[in-house]
Amino acid sequence: MEALGIDVGGSGIKGAIINIDAGELMGERYRIPTPDPSTPNAVAETIKQIVHHFNWSGKMGVGFPAAIQHGEVRTAANIDPSWIGVDAVTLLTKKTGCQTRVLNDADAAAIAEMEFGGGRDNKGVVFIITIGTGIGTAVFTNGRLLPNTELGHIFLKNGREAEPYASDAVRKSKNLSWKKWAKRFNKYLNEIERLFWPDLIIIGGGASKKDEKYFSHLVTKAPIVPASLLNEAGIIGAAVATKYME
Ligand code: BGC
């Protein structure tokens, strides 16, 4: 079976047709820069363009950079604040005509990693952390997701909120070396380990492709691996999530 997977990011909105039984892209992905301001209507229009690009009318799954409760957007750290309270499922269904599921972007990436990637068959506590414009988190235990964990926003021992201290966007804007940034990110991982004791940590998002630049600087108790589906995990997982439509 196939579904359209969409990943709404801080800098780009990406889509691809996914074979949801194999967890694989059926062809090239298509990317459009995230509109600025990223208001509900502007983002919905961009998603409609992606739907038209693929001439798609089937099911669509959308990974969105916010907590999504029963289809409604609850937070807006890296997206226009006018999204808060919007029923994203209704908006995108009306705009595109596709039967739509919307879920948190890190949850989407994690669903893909747990079904097809490095978390497969792991029954323990698995943390998937996505690093990009924001820091996204997803927690699985015994193969089940606890949705909408917003643990990129915890405070570290130095009193700083994790996301504006250790995201990949901060590495770029402050021109930090990989080593310097890894030191910051490691403080975040240490705090996560102190509070949650994961059995496995999987790193996804844009930075998962560059693991050779910083993984050697990370010291964790649990094994830590880059997402095996790399940056495509978000698109794949969003499409796969349509299998479990509410
Ligand atoms: C948001 C999360 C999201 C993460 C990654 C954070 O700022 O609060 O919902 O998963 O960014 O996009």
Tab-separated table of C-alpha atoms and ligand atoms in Angstrom:
chain	number	residue	atom	x	y	z
A	1	MET	CA	0.000	0.000	0.000
A	2	GLU	CA	1.070	3.546	-0.642
A	3	ALA	CA	0.502	6.859	1.114
A	4	LEU	CA	1.860	10.372	0.690
A	5	GLY	CA	4.230	11.344	3.517
A	6	ILE	CA	4.850	15.009	4.280
A	7	ASP	CA	7.315	16.507	6.737
A	8	VAL	CA	6.754	20.135	7.731
A	9	GLY	CA	10.098	21.551	8.869
A	10	GLY	CA	11.369	24.945	9.931
A	11	SER	CA	13.096	25.517	6.579
A	12	GLY	CA	11.466	23.104	4.117
A	13	ILE	CA	8.288	21.117	3.535
A	14	LYS	CA	9.099	17.756	1.970
A	15	GLY	CA	6.934	15.037	0.525
A	16	ALA	CA	7.260	11.644	-1.121
A	17	ILE	CA	5.054	8.704	-2.007
A	18	ILE	CA	5.861	5.921	0.421
A	19	ASN	CA	5.374	2.184	0.271
A	20	ILE	CA	3.994	1.898	3.807
A	21	ASP	CA	4.471	-1.860	4.013
A	22	ALA	CA	8.166	-1.678	3.167
A	23	GLY	CA	8.855	1.790	4.665
A	24	GLU	CA	10.468	2.973	1.441
A	25	LEU	CA	10.250	5.976	-0.866
A	26	MET	CA	8.615	5.085	-4.191
A	27	GLY	CA	10.549	7.809	-5.999
A	28	GLU	CA	12.198	11.214	-5.619
A	29	ARG	CA	11.071	13.411	-2.763
A	30	TYR	CA	9.834	16.919	-3.504
A	31	ARG	CA	10.751	19.915	-1.326
A	32	ILE	CA	9.377	23.458	-1.167
A	33	PRO	CA	10.854	26.065	1.241
A	34	THR	CA	8.622	26.681	4.258
A	35	PRO	CA	6.643	29.895	3.622
A	36	ASP	CA	7.459	32.900	5.772
A	37	PRO	CA	5.345	33.641	7.742
A	38	SER	CA	4.399	29.988	8.141
A	39	THR	CA	0.699	30.680	8.756
A	40	PRO	CA	-1.903	27.885	8.514
A	41	ASN	CA	-3.133	29.012	5.114
A	42	ALA	CA	0.366	29.462	3.638
A	43	VAL	CA	1.557	26.052	4.868
A	44	ALA	CA	-1.664	24.377	3.720
A	45	GLU	CA	-1.210	25.940	0.253
A	46	THR	CA	2.354	24.592	0.102
A	47	ILE	CA	1.143	21.120	1.072
A	48	LYS	CA	-1.510	21.380	-1.637
A	49	GLN	CA	1.266	22.122	-4.172
A	50	ILE	CA	3.082	18.969	-3.060
A	51	VAL	CA	-0.132	16.941	-3.384
A	52	HIS	CA	-0.580	18.327	-6.919
A	53	HIS	CA	3.045	17.628	-7.773
A	54	PHE	CA	2.438	13.940	-7.089
A	55	ASN	CA	-1.094	14.070	-8.506
A	56	TRP	CA	-2.122	12.352	-5.266
A	57	SER	CA	-5.642	11.657	-4.009
A	58	GLY	CA	-5.076	8.825	-1.521
A	59	LYS	CA	-4.197	8.927	2.155
A	60	MET	CA	-1.732	11.548	3.408
A	61	GLY	CA	0.249	11.671	6.653
A	62	VAL	CA	1.758	14.951	7.823
A	63	GLY	CA	4.531	15.269	10.412
A	64	PHE	CA	4.196	18.672	12.030
A	65	PRO	CA	6.684	20.457	14.353
A	66	ALA	CA	4.276	20.799	17.288
A	67	ALA	CA	2.268	18.810	19.800
A	68	ILE	CA	-0.817	17.540	17.963
A	69	GLN	CA	-3.702	16.393	20.111
A	70	HIS	CA	-6.576	14.708	18.233
A	71	GLY	CA	-5.639	16.623	15.082
A	72	GLU	CA	-5.327	20.016	16.790
A	73	VAL	CA	-2.102	22.000	17.015
A	74	ARG	CA	-1.211	22.760	20.648
A	75	THR	CA	2.251	24.385	20.511
A	76	ALA	CA	4.229	26.509	18.049
A	77	ALA	CA	7.940	26.775	18.890
A	78	ASN	CA	9.156	26.822	15.275
A	79	ILE	CA	6.008	27.581	13.308
A	80	ASP	CA	3.752	30.627	13.190
A	81	PRO	CA	1.900	31.046	16.534
A	82	SER	CA	-1.403	31.437	14.676
A	83	TRP	CA	-1.353	27.621	14.320
A	84	ILE	CA	-2.207	27.150	17.988
A	85	GLY	CA	-5.744	25.789	18.303
A	86	VAL	CA	-6.065	25.055	14.569
A	87	ASP	CA	-7.636	21.722	13.627
A	88	ALA	CA	-4.896	20.759	11.177
A	89	VAL	CA	-6.642	17.582	10.037
A	90	THR	CA	-9.789	19.445	8.964
A	91	LEU	CA	-7.792	22.281	7.354
A	92	LEU	CA	-5.564	19.960	5.296
A	93	THR	CA	-8.359	17.557	4.370
A	94	LYS	CA	-10.422	20.468	3.030
A	95	LYS	CA	-7.466	22.018	1.223
A	96	THR	CA	-6.174	18.867	-0.472
A	97	GLY	CA	-9.158	16.509	-0.604
A	98	CYS	CA	-6.896	13.770	0.799
A	99	GLN	CA	-7.839	11.742	3.852
A	100	THR	CA	-5.290	13.166	6.286
A	101	ARG	CA	-3.534	12.208	9.510
A	102	VAL	CA	-1.428	14.837	11.291
A	103	LEU	CA	1.052	13.978	14.026
A	104	ASN	CA	4.114	15.404	15.734
A	105	ASP	CA	7.161	15.268	13.421
A	106	ALA	CA	9.444	13.484	15.889
A	107	ASP	CA	6.710	10.927	16.603
A	108	ALA	CA	6.457	10.357	12.844
A	109	ALA	CA	10.215	9.814	12.471
A	110	ALA	CA	10.157	7.489	15.468
A	111	ILE	CA	7.311	5.375	14.075
A	112	ALA	CA	9.454	4.755	10.972
A	113	GLU	CA	12.592	3.934	12.978
A	114	MET	CA	10.695	1.558	15.245
A	115	GLU	CA	8.963	-0.236	12.392
A	116	PHE	CA	11.738	-0.336	9.786
A	117	GLY	CA	14.927	1.065	11.318
A	118	GLY	CA	17.255	0.792	14.296
A	119	GLY	CA	14.501	0.447	16.914
A	120	ARG	CA	12.917	-2.591	15.298
A	121	ASP	CA	12.121	-5.350	17.798
A	122	ASN	CA	13.449	-3.292	20.719
A	123	LYS	CA	11.064	-3.816	23.623
A	124	GLY	CA	12.840	-1.456	26.001
A	125	VAL	CA	12.672	2.311	26.449
A	126	VAL	CA	13.754	3.852	23.153
A	127	PHE	CA	14.323	7.579	22.783
A	128	ILE	CA	14.307	9.055	19.314
A	129	ILE	CA	15.705	12.590	19.288
A	130	THR	CA	15.507	14.642	16.087
A	131	ILE	CA	17.889	17.543	15.645
A	132	GLY	CA	17.093	20.269	13.165
A	133	THR	CA	15.574	23.716	13.580
A	134	GLY	CA	14.156	22.363	16.838
A	135	ILE	CA	14.854	19.394	19.082
A	136	GLY	CA	12.101	16.804	18.779
A	137	THR	CA	11.630	13.770	20.993
A	138	ALA	CA	9.656	10.550	20.844
A	139	VAL	CA	9.549	7.836	23.490
A	140	PHE	CA	8.662	4.203	22.911
A	141	THR	CA	8.356	1.526	25.534
A	142	ASN	CA	7.547	-2.075	24.735
A	143	GLY	CA	7.021	-0.958	21.130
A	144	ARG	CA	4.364	1.615	22.045
A	145	LEU	CA	4.627	5.358	21.557
A	146	LEU	CA	3.899	7.913	24.255
A	147	PRO	CA	2.825	10.716	21.870
A	148	ASN	CA	3.705	14.395	21.991
A	149	THR	CA	6.625	14.371	24.401
A	150	GLU	CA	8.051	17.908	24.127
A	151	LEU	CA	11.359	17.151	25.777
A	152	GLY	CA	13.398	19.478	23.585
A	153	HIS	CA	12.090	22.160	25.913
A	154	ILE	CA	13.466	20.821	29.210
A	155	PHE	CA	15.900	22.988	31.147
A	156	LEU	CA	19.472	21.876	31.638
A	157	LYS	CA	21.594	22.108	34.771
A	158	ASN	CA	23.051	25.397	33.448
A	159	GLY	CA	19.554	26.919	33.542
A	160	ARG	CA	19.245	27.013	29.731
A	161	GLU	CA	16.343	25.563	27.780
A	162	ALA	CA	17.710	22.687	25.692
A	163	GLU	CA	16.374	23.643	22.248
A	164	PRO	CA	17.743	27.202	21.964
A	165	TYR	CA	21.039	25.933	23.440
A	166	ALA	CA	21.716	22.697	21.578
A	167	SER	CA	19.684	22.522	18.340
A	168	ASP	CA	21.351	22.233	14.952
A	169	ALA	CA	19.983	25.694	14.104
A	170	VAL	CA	22.015	27.081	17.035
A	171	ARG	CA	25.169	25.303	15.801
A	172	LYS	CA	24.722	27.014	12.453
A	173	SER	CA	23.697	30.487	13.679
A	174	LYS	CA	26.511	30.636	16.260
A	175	ASN	CA	28.990	29.020	13.890
A	176	LEU	CA	29.942	26.454	16.553
A	177	SER	CA	32.462	23.762	15.657
A	178	TRP	CA	30.995	20.254	15.664
A	179	LYS	CA	33.009	19.501	18.803
A	180	LYS	CA	31.718	22.579	20.661
A	181	TRP	CA	28.161	21.893	19.623
A	182	ALA	CA	28.485	18.203	20.559
A	183	LYS	CA	29.492	19.279	24.069
A	184	ARG	CA	26.233	21.212	24.331
A	185	PHE	CA	24.177	18.385	22.892
A	186	ASN	CA	25.841	15.916	25.224
A	187	LYS	CA	24.679	17.976	28.226
A	188	TYR	CA	21.173	17.540	26.881
A	189	LEU	CA	21.613	13.787	26.440
A	190	ASN	CA	22.994	13.488	29.974
A	191	GLU	CA	19.913	15.221	31.362
A	192	ILE	CA	17.598	12.961	29.356
A	193	GLU	CA	19.458	9.920	30.676
A	194	ARG	CA	19.332	11.197	34.253
A	195	LEU	CA	15.550	11.582	34.019
A	196	PHE	CA	14.426	8.711	31.770
A	197	TRP	CA	17.053	5.927	31.620
A	198	PRO	CA	16.590	4.927	27.965
A	199	ASP	CA	17.861	1.546	26.706
A	200	LEU	CA	18.603	2.960	23.260
A	201	ILE	CA	18.939	6.477	21.835
A	202	ILE	CA	18.376	7.069	18.114
A	203	ILE	CA	19.328	10.426	16.585
A	204	GLY	CA	17.217	11.595	13.637
A	205	GLY	CA	16.609	14.813	11.728
A	206	GLY	CA	18.986	16.684	9.428
A	207	ALA	CA	21.963	16.128	11.754
A	208	SER	CA	21.614	12.340	11.575
A	209	LYS	CA	23.365	12.401	8.174
A	210	LYS	CA	26.461	14.031	9.704
A	211	ASP	CA	27.000	11.567	12.544
A	212	GLU	CA	30.690	11.059	11.720
A	213	LYS	CA	31.292	14.717	12.597
A	214	TYR	CA	30.099	14.535	16.214
A	215	PHE	CA	29.179	11.055	17.428
A	216	SER	CA	32.728	10.445	18.650
A	217	HIS	CA	32.303	13.389	21.084
A	218	LEU	CA	29.143	12.000	22.692
A	219	VAL	CA	29.356	10.019	25.923
A	220	THR	CA	26.131	8.279	26.966
A	221	LYS	CA	25.234	5.312	29.151
A	222	ALA	CA	22.820	3.860	26.597
A	223	PRO	CA	23.925	2.882	23.092
A	224	ILE	CA	23.398	5.791	20.687
A	225	VAL	CA	22.977	5.390	16.913
A	226	PRO	CA	21.991	7.614	13.978
A	227	ALA	CA	18.550	6.958	12.497
A	228	SER	CA	19.023	4.237	9.899
A	229	LEU	CA	16.403	5.909	7.690
A	230	LEU	CA	18.325	9.196	8.158
A	231	ASN	CA	16.471	12.368	7.295
A	232	GLU	CA	13.771	10.441	5.396
A	233	ALA	CA	12.440	8.894	8.622
A	234	GLY	CA	10.015	11.814	9.098
A	235	ILE	CA	8.394	11.490	5.670
A	236	ILE	CA	8.270	7.697	5.843
A	237	GLY	CA	6.804	7.685	9.366
A	238	ALA	CA	4.134	10.280	8.509
A	239	ALA	CA	2.933	8.068	5.662
A	240	VAL	CA	3.141	4.903	7.757
A	241	ALA	CA	1.052	6.589	10.490
A	242	THR	CA	-1.920	6.626	8.095
A	243	LYS	CA	-2.119	2.871	8.738
A	244	TYR	CA	-3.145	3.754	12.275
A	245	MET	CA	-5.571	6.569	11.474
A	246	GLU	CA	-7.671	7.683	14.450
B	1	BGC	C1	8.607	21.366	18.877
B	1	BGC	C2	8.335	19.897	18.739
B	1	BGC	C3	8.984	19.351	17.484
B	1	BGC	C4	10.464	19.723	17.433
B	1	BGC	C5	11.135	19.278	16.149
B	1	BGC	C6	10.100	21.623	18.793
B	1	BGC	O1	10.345	22.981	18.872
B	1	BGC	O2	8.127	21.880	20.103
B	1	BGC	O3	6.948	19.662	18.693
B	1	BGC	O4	8.856	17.964	17.437
B	1	BGC	O5	10.615	21.120	17.560
B	1	BGC	O6	10.565	19.879	15.041
